[in-house]
Every structure is written in structure tokens, then in C-alpha cells.
PDB file of C-alpha atoms in Angstrom:
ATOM      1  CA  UNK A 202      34.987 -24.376  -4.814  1.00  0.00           C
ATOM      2  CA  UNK A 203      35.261 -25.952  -1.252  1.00  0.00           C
ATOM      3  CA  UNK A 204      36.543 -22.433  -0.575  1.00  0.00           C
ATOM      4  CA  UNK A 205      33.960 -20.454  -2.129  1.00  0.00           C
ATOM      5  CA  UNK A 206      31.797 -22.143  -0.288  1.00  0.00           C
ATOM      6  CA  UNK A 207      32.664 -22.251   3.272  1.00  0.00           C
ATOM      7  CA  UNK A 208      33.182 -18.301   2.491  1.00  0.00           C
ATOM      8  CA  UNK A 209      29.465 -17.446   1.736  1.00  0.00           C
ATOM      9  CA  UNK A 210      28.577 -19.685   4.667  1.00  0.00           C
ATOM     10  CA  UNK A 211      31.011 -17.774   6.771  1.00  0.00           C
ATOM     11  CA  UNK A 212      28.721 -14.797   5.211  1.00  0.00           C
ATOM     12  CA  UNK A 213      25.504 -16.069   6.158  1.00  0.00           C
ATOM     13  CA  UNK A 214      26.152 -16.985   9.775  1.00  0.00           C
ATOM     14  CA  UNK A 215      26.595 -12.494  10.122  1.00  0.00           C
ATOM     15  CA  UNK A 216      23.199 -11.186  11.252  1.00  0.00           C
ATOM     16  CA  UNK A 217      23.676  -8.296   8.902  1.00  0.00           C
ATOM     17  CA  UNK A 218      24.572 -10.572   5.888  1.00  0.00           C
ATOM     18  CA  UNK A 219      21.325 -12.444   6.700  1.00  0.00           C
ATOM     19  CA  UNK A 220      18.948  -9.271   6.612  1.00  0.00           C
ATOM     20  CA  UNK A 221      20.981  -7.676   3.953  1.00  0.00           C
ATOM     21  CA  UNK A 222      19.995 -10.581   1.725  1.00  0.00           C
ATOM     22  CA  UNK A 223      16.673 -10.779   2.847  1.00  0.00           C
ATOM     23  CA  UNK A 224      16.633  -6.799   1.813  1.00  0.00           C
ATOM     24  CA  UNK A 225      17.742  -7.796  -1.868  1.00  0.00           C
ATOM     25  CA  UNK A 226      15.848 -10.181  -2.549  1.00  0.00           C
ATOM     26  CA  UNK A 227      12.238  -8.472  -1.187  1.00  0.00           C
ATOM     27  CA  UNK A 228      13.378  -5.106  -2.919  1.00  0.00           C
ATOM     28  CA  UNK A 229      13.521  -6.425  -6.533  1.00  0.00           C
ATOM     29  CA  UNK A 230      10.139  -8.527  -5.651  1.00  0.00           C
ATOM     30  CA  UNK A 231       8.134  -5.532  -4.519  1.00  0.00           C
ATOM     31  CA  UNK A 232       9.103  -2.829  -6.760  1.00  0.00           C
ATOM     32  CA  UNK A 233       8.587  -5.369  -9.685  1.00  0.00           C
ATOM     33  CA  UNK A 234       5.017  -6.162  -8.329  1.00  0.00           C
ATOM     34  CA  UNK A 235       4.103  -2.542  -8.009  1.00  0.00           C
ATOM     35  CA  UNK A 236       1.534  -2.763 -11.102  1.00  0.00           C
ATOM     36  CA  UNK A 237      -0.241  -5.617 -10.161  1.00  0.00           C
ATOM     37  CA  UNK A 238      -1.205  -3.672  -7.025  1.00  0.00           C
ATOM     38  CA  UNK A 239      -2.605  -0.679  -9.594  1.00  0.00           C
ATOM     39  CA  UNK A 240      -3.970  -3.026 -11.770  1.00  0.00           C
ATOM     40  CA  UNK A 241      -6.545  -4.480  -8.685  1.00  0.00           C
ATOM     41  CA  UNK A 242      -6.692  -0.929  -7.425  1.00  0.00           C
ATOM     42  CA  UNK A 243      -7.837  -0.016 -10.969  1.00  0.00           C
ATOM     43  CA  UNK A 244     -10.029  -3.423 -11.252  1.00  0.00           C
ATOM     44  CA  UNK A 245     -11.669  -2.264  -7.656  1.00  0.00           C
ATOM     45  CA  UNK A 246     -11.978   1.257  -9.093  1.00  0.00           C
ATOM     46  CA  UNK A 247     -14.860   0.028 -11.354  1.00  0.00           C
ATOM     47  CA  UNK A 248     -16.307  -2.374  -9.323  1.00  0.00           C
ATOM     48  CA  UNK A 249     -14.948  -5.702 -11.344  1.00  0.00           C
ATOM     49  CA  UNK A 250     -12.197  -8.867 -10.518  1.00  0.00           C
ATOM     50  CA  UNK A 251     -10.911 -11.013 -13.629  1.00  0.00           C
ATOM     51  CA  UNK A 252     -10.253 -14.368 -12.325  1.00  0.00           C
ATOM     52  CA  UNK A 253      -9.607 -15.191 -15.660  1.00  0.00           C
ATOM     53  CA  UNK A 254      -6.846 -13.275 -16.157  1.00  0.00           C
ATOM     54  CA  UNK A 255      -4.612 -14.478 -13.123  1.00  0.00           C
ATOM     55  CA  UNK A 256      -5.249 -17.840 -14.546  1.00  0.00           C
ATOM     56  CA  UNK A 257      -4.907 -17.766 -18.805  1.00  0.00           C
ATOM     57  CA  UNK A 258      -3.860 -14.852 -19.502  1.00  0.00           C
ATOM     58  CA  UNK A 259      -0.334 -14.780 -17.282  1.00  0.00           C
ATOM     59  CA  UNK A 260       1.600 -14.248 -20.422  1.00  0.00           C
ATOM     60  CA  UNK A 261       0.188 -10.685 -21.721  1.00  0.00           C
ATOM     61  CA  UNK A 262      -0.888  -9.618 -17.751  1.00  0.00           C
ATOM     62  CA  UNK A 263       3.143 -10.468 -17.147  1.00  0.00           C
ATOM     63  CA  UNK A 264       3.831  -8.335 -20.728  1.00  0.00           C
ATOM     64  CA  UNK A 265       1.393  -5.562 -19.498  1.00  0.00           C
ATOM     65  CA  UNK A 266       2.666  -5.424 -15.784  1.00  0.00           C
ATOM     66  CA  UNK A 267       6.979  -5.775 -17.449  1.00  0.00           C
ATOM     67  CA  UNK A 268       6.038  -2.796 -19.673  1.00  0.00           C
ATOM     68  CA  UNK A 269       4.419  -0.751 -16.713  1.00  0.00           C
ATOM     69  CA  UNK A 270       6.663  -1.621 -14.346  1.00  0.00           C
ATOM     70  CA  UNK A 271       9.621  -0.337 -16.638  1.00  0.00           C
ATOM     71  CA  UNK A 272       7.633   2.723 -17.512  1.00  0.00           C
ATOM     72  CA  UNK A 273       6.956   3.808 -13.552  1.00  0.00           C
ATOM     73  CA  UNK A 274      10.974   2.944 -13.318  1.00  0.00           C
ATOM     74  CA  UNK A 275      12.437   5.249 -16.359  1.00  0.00           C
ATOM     75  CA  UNK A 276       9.528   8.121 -15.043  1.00  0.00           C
ATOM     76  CA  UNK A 277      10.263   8.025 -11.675  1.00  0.00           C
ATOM     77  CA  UNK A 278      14.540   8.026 -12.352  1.00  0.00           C
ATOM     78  CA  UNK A 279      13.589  10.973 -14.630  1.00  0.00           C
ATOM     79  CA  UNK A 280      12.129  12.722 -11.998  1.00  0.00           C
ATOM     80  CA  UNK A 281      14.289  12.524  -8.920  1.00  0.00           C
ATOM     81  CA  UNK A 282      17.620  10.277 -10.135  1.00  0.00           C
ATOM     82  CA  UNK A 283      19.818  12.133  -8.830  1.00  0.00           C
ATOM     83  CA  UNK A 284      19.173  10.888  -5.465  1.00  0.00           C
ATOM     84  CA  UNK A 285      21.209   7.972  -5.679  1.00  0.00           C
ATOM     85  CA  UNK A 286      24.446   9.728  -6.220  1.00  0.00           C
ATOM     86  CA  UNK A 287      23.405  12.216  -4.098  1.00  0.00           C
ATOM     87  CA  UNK A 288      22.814   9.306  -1.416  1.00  0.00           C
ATOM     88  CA  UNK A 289      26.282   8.104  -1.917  1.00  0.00           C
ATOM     89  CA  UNK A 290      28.502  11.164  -1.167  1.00  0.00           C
ATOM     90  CA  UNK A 291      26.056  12.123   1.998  1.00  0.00           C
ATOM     91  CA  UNK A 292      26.565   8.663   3.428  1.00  0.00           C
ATOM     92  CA  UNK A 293      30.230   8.513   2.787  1.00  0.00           C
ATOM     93  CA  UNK A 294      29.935  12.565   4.409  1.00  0.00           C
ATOM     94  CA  UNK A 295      28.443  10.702   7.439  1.00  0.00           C
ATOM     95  CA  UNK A 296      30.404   7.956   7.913  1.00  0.00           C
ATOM     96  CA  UNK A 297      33.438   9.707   7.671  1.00  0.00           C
ATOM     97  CA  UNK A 298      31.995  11.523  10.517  1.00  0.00           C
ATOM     98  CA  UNK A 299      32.336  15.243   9.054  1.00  0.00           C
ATOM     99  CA  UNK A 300      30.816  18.280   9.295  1.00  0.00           C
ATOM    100  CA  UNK A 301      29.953  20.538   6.457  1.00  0.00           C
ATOM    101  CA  UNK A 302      32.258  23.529   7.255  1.00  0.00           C
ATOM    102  CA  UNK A 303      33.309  23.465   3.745  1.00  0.00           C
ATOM    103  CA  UNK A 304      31.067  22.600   1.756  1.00  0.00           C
ATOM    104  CA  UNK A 305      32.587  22.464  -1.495  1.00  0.00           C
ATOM    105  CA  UNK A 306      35.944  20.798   0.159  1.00  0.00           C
ATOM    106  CA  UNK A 307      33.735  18.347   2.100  1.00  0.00           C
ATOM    107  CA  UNK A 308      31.853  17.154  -1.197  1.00  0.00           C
ATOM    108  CA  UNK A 309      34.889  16.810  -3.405  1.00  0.00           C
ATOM    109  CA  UNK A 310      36.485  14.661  -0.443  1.00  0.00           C
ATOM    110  CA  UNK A 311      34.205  12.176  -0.316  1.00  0.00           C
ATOM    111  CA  UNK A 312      33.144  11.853  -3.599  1.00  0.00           C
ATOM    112  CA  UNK A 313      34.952  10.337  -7.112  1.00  0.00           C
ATOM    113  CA  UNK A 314      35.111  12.241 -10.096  1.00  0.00           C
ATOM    114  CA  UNK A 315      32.158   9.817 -11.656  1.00  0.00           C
ATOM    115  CA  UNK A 316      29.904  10.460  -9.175  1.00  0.00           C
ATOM    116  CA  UNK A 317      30.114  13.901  -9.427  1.00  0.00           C
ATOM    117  CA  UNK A 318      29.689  13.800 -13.437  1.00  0.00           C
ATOM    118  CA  UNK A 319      26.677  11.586 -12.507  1.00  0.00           C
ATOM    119  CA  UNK A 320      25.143  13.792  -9.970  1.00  0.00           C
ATOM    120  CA  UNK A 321      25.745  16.321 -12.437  1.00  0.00           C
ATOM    121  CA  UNK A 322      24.392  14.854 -15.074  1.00  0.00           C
ATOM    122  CA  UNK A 323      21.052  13.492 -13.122  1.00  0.00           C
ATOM    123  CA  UNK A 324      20.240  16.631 -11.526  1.00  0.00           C
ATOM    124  CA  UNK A 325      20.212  18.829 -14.985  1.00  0.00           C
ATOM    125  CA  UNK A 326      18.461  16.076 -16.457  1.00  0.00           C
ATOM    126  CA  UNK A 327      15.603  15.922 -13.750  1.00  0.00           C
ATOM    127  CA  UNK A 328      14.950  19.383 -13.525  1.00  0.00           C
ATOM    128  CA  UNK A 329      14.491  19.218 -17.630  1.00  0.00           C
ATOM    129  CA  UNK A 330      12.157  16.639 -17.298  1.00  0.00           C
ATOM    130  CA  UNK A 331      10.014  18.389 -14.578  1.00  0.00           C
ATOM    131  CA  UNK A 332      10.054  21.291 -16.530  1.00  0.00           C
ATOM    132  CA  UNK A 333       8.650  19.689 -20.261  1.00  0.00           C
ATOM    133  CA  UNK A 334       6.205  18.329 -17.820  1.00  0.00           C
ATOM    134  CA  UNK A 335       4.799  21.164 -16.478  1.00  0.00           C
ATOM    135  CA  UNK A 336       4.913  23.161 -19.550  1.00  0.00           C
ATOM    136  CA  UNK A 337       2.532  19.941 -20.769  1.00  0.00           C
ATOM    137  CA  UNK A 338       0.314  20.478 -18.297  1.00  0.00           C
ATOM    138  CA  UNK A 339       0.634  17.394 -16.915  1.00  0.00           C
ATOM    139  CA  UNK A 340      -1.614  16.423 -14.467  1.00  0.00           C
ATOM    140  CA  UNK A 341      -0.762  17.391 -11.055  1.00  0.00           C
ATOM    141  CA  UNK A 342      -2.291  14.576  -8.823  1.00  0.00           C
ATOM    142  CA  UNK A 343      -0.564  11.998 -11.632  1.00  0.00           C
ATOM    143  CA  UNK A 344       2.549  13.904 -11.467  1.00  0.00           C
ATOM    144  CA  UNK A 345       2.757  14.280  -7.450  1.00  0.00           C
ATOM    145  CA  UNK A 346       2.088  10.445  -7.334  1.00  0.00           C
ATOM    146  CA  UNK A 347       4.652   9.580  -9.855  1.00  0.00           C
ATOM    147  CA  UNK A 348       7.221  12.061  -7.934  1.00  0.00           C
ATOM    148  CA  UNK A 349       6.826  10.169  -5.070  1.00  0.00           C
ATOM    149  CA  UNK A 350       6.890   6.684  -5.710  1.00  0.00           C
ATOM    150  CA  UNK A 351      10.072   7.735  -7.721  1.00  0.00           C
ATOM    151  CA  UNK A 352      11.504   9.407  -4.938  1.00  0.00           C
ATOM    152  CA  UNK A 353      11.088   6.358  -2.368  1.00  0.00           C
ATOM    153  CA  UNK A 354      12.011   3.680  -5.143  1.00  0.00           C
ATOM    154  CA  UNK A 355      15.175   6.004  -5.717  1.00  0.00           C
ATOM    155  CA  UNK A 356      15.960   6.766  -2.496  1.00  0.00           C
ATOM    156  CA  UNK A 357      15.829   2.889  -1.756  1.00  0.00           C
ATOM    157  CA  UNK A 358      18.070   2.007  -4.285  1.00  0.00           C
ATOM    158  CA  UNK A 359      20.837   4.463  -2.921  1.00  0.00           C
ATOM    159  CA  UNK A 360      20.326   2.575   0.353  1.00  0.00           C
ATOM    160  CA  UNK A 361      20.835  -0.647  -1.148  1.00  0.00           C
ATOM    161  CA  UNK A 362      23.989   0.554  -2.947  1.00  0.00           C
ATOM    162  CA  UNK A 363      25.828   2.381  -0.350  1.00  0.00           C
ATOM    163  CA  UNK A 364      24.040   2.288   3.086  1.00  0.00           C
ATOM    164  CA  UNK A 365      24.556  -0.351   6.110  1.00  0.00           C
ATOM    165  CA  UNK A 366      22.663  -3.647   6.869  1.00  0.00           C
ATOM    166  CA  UNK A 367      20.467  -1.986   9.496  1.00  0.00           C
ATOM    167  CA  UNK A 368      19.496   1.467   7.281  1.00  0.00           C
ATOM    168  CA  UNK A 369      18.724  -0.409   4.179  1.00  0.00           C
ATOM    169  CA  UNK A 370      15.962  -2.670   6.322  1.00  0.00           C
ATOM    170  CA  UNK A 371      14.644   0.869   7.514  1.00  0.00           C
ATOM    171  CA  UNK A 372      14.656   1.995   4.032  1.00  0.00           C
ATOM    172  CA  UNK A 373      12.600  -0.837   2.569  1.00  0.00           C
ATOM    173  CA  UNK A 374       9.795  -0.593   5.708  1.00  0.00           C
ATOM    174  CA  UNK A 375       9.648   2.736   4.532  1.00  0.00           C
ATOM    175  CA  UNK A 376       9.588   1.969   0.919  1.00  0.00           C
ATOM    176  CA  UNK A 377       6.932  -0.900   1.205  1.00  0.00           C
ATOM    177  CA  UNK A 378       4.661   1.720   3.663  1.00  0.00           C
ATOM    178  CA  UNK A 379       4.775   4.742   1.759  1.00  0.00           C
ATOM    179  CA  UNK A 380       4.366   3.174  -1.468  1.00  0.00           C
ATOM    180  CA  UNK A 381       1.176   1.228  -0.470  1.00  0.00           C
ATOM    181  CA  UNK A 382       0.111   4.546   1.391  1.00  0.00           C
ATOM    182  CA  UNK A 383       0.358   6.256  -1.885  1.00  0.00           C
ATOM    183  CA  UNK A 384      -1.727   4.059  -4.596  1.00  0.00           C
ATOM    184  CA  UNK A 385      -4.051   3.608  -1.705  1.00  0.00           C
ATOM    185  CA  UNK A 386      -4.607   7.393  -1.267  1.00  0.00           C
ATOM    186  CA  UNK A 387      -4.473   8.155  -4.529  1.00  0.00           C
ATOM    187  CA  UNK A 388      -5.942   5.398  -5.553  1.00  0.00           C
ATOM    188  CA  UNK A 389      -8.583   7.290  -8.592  1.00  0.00           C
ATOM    189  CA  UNK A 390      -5.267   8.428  -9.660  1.00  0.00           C
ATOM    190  CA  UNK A 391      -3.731   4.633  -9.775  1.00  0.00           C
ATOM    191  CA  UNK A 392      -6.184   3.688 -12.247  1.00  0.00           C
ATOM    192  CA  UNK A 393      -6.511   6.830 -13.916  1.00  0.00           C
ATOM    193  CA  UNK A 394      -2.885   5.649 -14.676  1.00  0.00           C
ATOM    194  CA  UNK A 395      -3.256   1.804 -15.427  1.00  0.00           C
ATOM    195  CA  UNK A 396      -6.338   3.383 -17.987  1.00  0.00           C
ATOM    196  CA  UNK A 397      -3.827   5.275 -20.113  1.00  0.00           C
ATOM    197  CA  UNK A 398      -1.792   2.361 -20.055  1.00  0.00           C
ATOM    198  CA  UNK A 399      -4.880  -0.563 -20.931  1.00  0.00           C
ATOM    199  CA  UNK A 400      -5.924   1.698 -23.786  1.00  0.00           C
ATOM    200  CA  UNK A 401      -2.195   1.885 -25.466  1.00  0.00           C
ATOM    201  CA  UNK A 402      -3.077  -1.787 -25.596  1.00  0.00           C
ATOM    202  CA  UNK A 403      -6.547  -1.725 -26.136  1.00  0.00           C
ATOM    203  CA  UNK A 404      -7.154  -3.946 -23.436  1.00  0.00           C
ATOM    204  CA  UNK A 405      -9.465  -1.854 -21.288  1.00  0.00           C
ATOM    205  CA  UNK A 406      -9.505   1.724 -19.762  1.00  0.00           C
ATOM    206  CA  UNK A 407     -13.089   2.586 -20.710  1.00  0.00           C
ATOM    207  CA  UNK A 408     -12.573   3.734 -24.321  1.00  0.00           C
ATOM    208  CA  UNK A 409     -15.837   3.670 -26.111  1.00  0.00           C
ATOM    209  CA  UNK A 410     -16.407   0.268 -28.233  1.00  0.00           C
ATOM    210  CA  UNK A 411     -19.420  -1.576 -29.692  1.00  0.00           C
ATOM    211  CA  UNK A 412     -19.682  -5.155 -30.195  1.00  0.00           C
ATOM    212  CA  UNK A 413     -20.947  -7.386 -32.205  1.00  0.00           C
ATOM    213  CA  UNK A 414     -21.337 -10.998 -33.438  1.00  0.00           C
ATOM    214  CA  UNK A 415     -19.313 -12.660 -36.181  1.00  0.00           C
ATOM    215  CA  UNK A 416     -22.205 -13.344 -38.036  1.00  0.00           C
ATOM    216  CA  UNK A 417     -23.050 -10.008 -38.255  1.00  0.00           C
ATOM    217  CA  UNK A 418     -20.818  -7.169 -37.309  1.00  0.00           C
ATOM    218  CA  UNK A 419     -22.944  -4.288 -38.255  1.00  0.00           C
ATOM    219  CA  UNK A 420     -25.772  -5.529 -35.179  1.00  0.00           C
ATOM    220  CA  UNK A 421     -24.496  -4.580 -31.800  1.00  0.00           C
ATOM    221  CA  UNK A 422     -24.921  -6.960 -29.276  1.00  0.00           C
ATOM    222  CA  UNK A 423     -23.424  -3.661 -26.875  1.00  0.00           C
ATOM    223  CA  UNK A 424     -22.119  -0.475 -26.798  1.00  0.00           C
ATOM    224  CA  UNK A 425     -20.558   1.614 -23.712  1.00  0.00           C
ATOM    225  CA  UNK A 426     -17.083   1.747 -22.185  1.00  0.00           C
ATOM    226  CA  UNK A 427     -14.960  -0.776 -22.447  1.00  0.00           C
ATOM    227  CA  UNK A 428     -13.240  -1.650 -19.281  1.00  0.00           C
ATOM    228  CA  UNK A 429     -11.402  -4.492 -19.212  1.00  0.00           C
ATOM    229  CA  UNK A 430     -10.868  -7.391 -22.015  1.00  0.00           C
ATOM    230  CA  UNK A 431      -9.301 -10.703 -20.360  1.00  0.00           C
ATOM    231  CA  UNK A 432      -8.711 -13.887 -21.827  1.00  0.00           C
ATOM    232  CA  UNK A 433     -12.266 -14.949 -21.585  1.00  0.00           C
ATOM    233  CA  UNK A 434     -14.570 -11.971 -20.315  1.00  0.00           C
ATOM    234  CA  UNK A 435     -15.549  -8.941 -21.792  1.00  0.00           C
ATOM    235  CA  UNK A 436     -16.258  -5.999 -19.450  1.00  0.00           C
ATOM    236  CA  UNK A 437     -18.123  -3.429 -20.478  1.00  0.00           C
ATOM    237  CA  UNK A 438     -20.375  -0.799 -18.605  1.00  0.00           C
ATOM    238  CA  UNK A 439     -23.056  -0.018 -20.394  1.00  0.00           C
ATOM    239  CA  UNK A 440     -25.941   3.249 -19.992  1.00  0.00           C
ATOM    240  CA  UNK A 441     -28.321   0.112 -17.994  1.00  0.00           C
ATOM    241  CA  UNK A 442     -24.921  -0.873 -15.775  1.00  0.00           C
ATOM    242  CA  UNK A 443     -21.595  -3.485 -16.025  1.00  0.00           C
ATOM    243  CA  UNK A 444     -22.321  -6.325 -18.469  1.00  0.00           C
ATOM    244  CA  UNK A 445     -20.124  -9.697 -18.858  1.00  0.00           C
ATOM    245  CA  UNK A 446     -19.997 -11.294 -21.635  1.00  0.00           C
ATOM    246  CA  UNK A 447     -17.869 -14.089 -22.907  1.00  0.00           C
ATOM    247  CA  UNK A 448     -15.336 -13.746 -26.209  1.00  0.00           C
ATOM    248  CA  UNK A 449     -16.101 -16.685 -28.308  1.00  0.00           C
ATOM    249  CA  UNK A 450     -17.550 -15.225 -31.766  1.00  0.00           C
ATOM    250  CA  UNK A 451     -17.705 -11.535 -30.453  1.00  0.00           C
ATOM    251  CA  UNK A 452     -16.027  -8.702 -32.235  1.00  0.00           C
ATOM    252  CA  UNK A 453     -15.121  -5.046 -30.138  1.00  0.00           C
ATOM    253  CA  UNK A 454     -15.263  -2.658 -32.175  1.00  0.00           C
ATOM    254  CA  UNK A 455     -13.132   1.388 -30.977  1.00  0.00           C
ATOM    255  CA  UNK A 456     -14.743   4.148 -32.166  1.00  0.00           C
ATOM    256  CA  UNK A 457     -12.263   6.403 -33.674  1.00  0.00           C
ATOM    257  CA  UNK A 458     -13.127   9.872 -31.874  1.00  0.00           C
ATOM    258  CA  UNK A 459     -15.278  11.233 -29.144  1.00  0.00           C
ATOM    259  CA  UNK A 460     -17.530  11.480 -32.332  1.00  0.00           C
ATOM    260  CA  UNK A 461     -18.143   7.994 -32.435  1.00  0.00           C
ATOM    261  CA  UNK A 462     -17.233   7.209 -35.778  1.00  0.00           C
ATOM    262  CA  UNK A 463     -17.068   3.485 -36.363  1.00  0.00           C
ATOM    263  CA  UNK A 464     -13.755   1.809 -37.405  1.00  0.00           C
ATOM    264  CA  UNK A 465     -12.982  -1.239 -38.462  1.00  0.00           C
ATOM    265  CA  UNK A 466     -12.648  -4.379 -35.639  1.00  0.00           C
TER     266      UNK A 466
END
């Protein structure tokens, strides 16, 4: 144990040790906490801050943000995966120090069997998936914004795995700067995005609702676009503006279609 121990501190007194831990332990952090930085954009997007649901609502925000975050991960390794075993057989390339006179020869050196398969593998697999997307008609400015924070979260995460102490603190400046460029500039996007995800949840995202009272669900007490629901607040903009309203003995009712047929609550 003793051992162990005087081993990591051994570890920690390197300069590169100390700022290749600092690395892994912001990377994780950051890339986790991407959604709450579309969920304000989205809140700022239509002009409204839930205090409410920072403070009681931690569990589902933390379920909603878990289930976004994993989304924008799978997507984005969809799109451009094979980056990261792409990353690992030019960095080996480089620090081998050789030149690409043969290509096929100067791949096969410096690169296993398995990464090969899994370059392989990744690349047919992300050309696939841009193809079914385009033949969805996907949107463009969702799928450009997508492609690129999966290319910089990718491309990060073949630094981390396979690049030295110095490069991976370049790659995460660039990763932090490019990602917050992104949302930022794309920012109608962003919460175009955290929409589709708040109305899988019916949680918000502007889908049409009425509400009424417990008392008496048939009366509305609104109607208009629902566009958030927190713990405590309803937010809802309405044909005269944004009302707020508080949950105790209300009922939201989703219309069904852009017909408004009424469901049930």
C-alpha cells in the first residue's frame, strides 16, 4: 500500500501528470454539462429562467439532462466515430516520426489488427448513418450542429486516449471554445433541439395545451404553448403574452393534433 502510494505521489510531482489529470477530470465534467448549457440557451430563447427547477426539481432536470447528454453522445459517435481510431494510428504515424511513402505499409505498421477492424467498422457505420439522415431530410442547421459537437467531443476523446500531456490540454481549450462557440451561434437551433427533447417528456417545448382547474376541467383557466413545466411554475405563452402560473390544483391538458382535439389530462 505504502508502495502504491509513494508511486502516485511520485506521479503527481510530473508537471505533465498534474495537467493530464486536471484534463480528465474537466473533460468528463464539461461534456456531461453540455445540456444544461442548451437547456438555459433554450430557457433564454423564450425569454424565461426557472429558479425552481435548479432548486426542487434536481432529480428529473438531472434525468432530463443524463438522457440528453447520452443522446448528443450515441448521435455524435454515429456521426464521426471513427475519429478516435483514426486518431490513434495518425499519432502513433507521428510519433514514430514517418512519412507516408507507403501508405498502406505505413498504416498497417502502426496500427493492431483491432484497430483496424474498428476503424473499419466506425467508418461504414458513420457514413450509413449520415446517409438515413439525409434521405430523412433531416434538418440541416440541426444536423451541421450535431456533426460538429460530435466531431470535437470525438476528436477529444482520441486525444485523451492516445495523445501527450501537452496536446490533450490543447485539445480540451479547443473542445471547451468551439463547443460554446457552437450552441452560442446556433443557439435557435440549441433549443430547437432541447424542444424535441422537453416534448418526448412533456415537460415543455411549446406544444399546444389548455389548462384547467381541478374543480372543473372542462373551464380553461389558459390555453397557448406550453413552454416549460417545473416543479412549481407553469409557463405558458399565451395570444396576450408569457403567463406564470403556479401547479397546485391545475391540470395541462395536450391537444392531440395541430387540430386541437382535446385529450384527456
Amino acid at each position: 500500500m505504502e508502495s502504491l502510494l509513494s508511486r502516485i505521489a511520485l506521479w503527481l510531482t510530473k508537471r505533465d501528470s498534474i495537467s493530464q489529470l486536471i484534463v480528465w477530470i474537466i473533460s468528463p465534467i464539461f461534456i456531461s454539462n453540455l445540456p444544461i448549457i442548451a437547456f438555459i440557451i433554450f430557457m433564454n430563447e423564450n425569454e424565461v429562467f426557472s429558479y425552481d427547477f435548479f432548486l426542487n426539481g434536481l432529480f428529473g432536470l438531472n434525468t432530463f439532462f443524463i438522457f440528453s447528454a447520452f443522446f448528443t453522445f450515441i448521435f455524435g459517435f454515429l456521426l464521426t466515430g471513427a475519429i478516435v481510431p483514426a486518431l490513434e494510428i495518425l499519432i502513433k504515424i507521428k510519433n514514430n516520426k514517418q512519412k507516408f511513402d507507403n501508405l498502406f505499409l505505413t498504416f498497417t505498421e502502426n496500427s493492431s489488427s483491432e484497430t483496424r477492424y474498428f476503424l473499419f467498422i466506425m467508418f461504414i457505420l458513420n457514413v450509413a448513418f449520415h446517409f438515413l439522415l439525409f434521405k430523412s431530410k433531416f434538418d440541416f442547421n440541426a444536423y451541421f450542429l450535431l456533426l460538429t459537437i460530435g466531431f470535437v467531443v470525438n476528436f477529444h476523446i482520441g486525444m485523451l486516449l492516445f495523445a501527450s500531456a501537452k496536446s490533450k490540454l490543447i485539445s480540451l481549450i479547443i473542445l471547451i471554445s468551439f463547443i460554446f462557440f457552437s450552441l452560442f451561434n446556433f443557439h435557435k437551433v440549441t433549443a430547437e433541439l432541447v424542444e424535441l427533447g422537453m416534448k418526448k417528456f412533456n415537460t415543455g417545448g411549446n406544444p399546444k395545451v389548455f389548462i384547467s382547474h381541478e374543480s372543473n376541467q372542462s373551464a380553461h383557466i389558459s390555453e397557448g404553448e406550453l413552454i416549460l413545466l417545473s416543479p412549481d411554475n407553469i409557463f405558458i405563452n399565451t395570444p396576450n403574452g408569457l403567463e406564470i402560473m403556479g401547479r397546485n390544483n391545475k391540470i395541462i391538458h395536450f391537444y392531440k393534433d395541430v387540430n386541437n382535439s382535446k385529450p384527456s389530462s
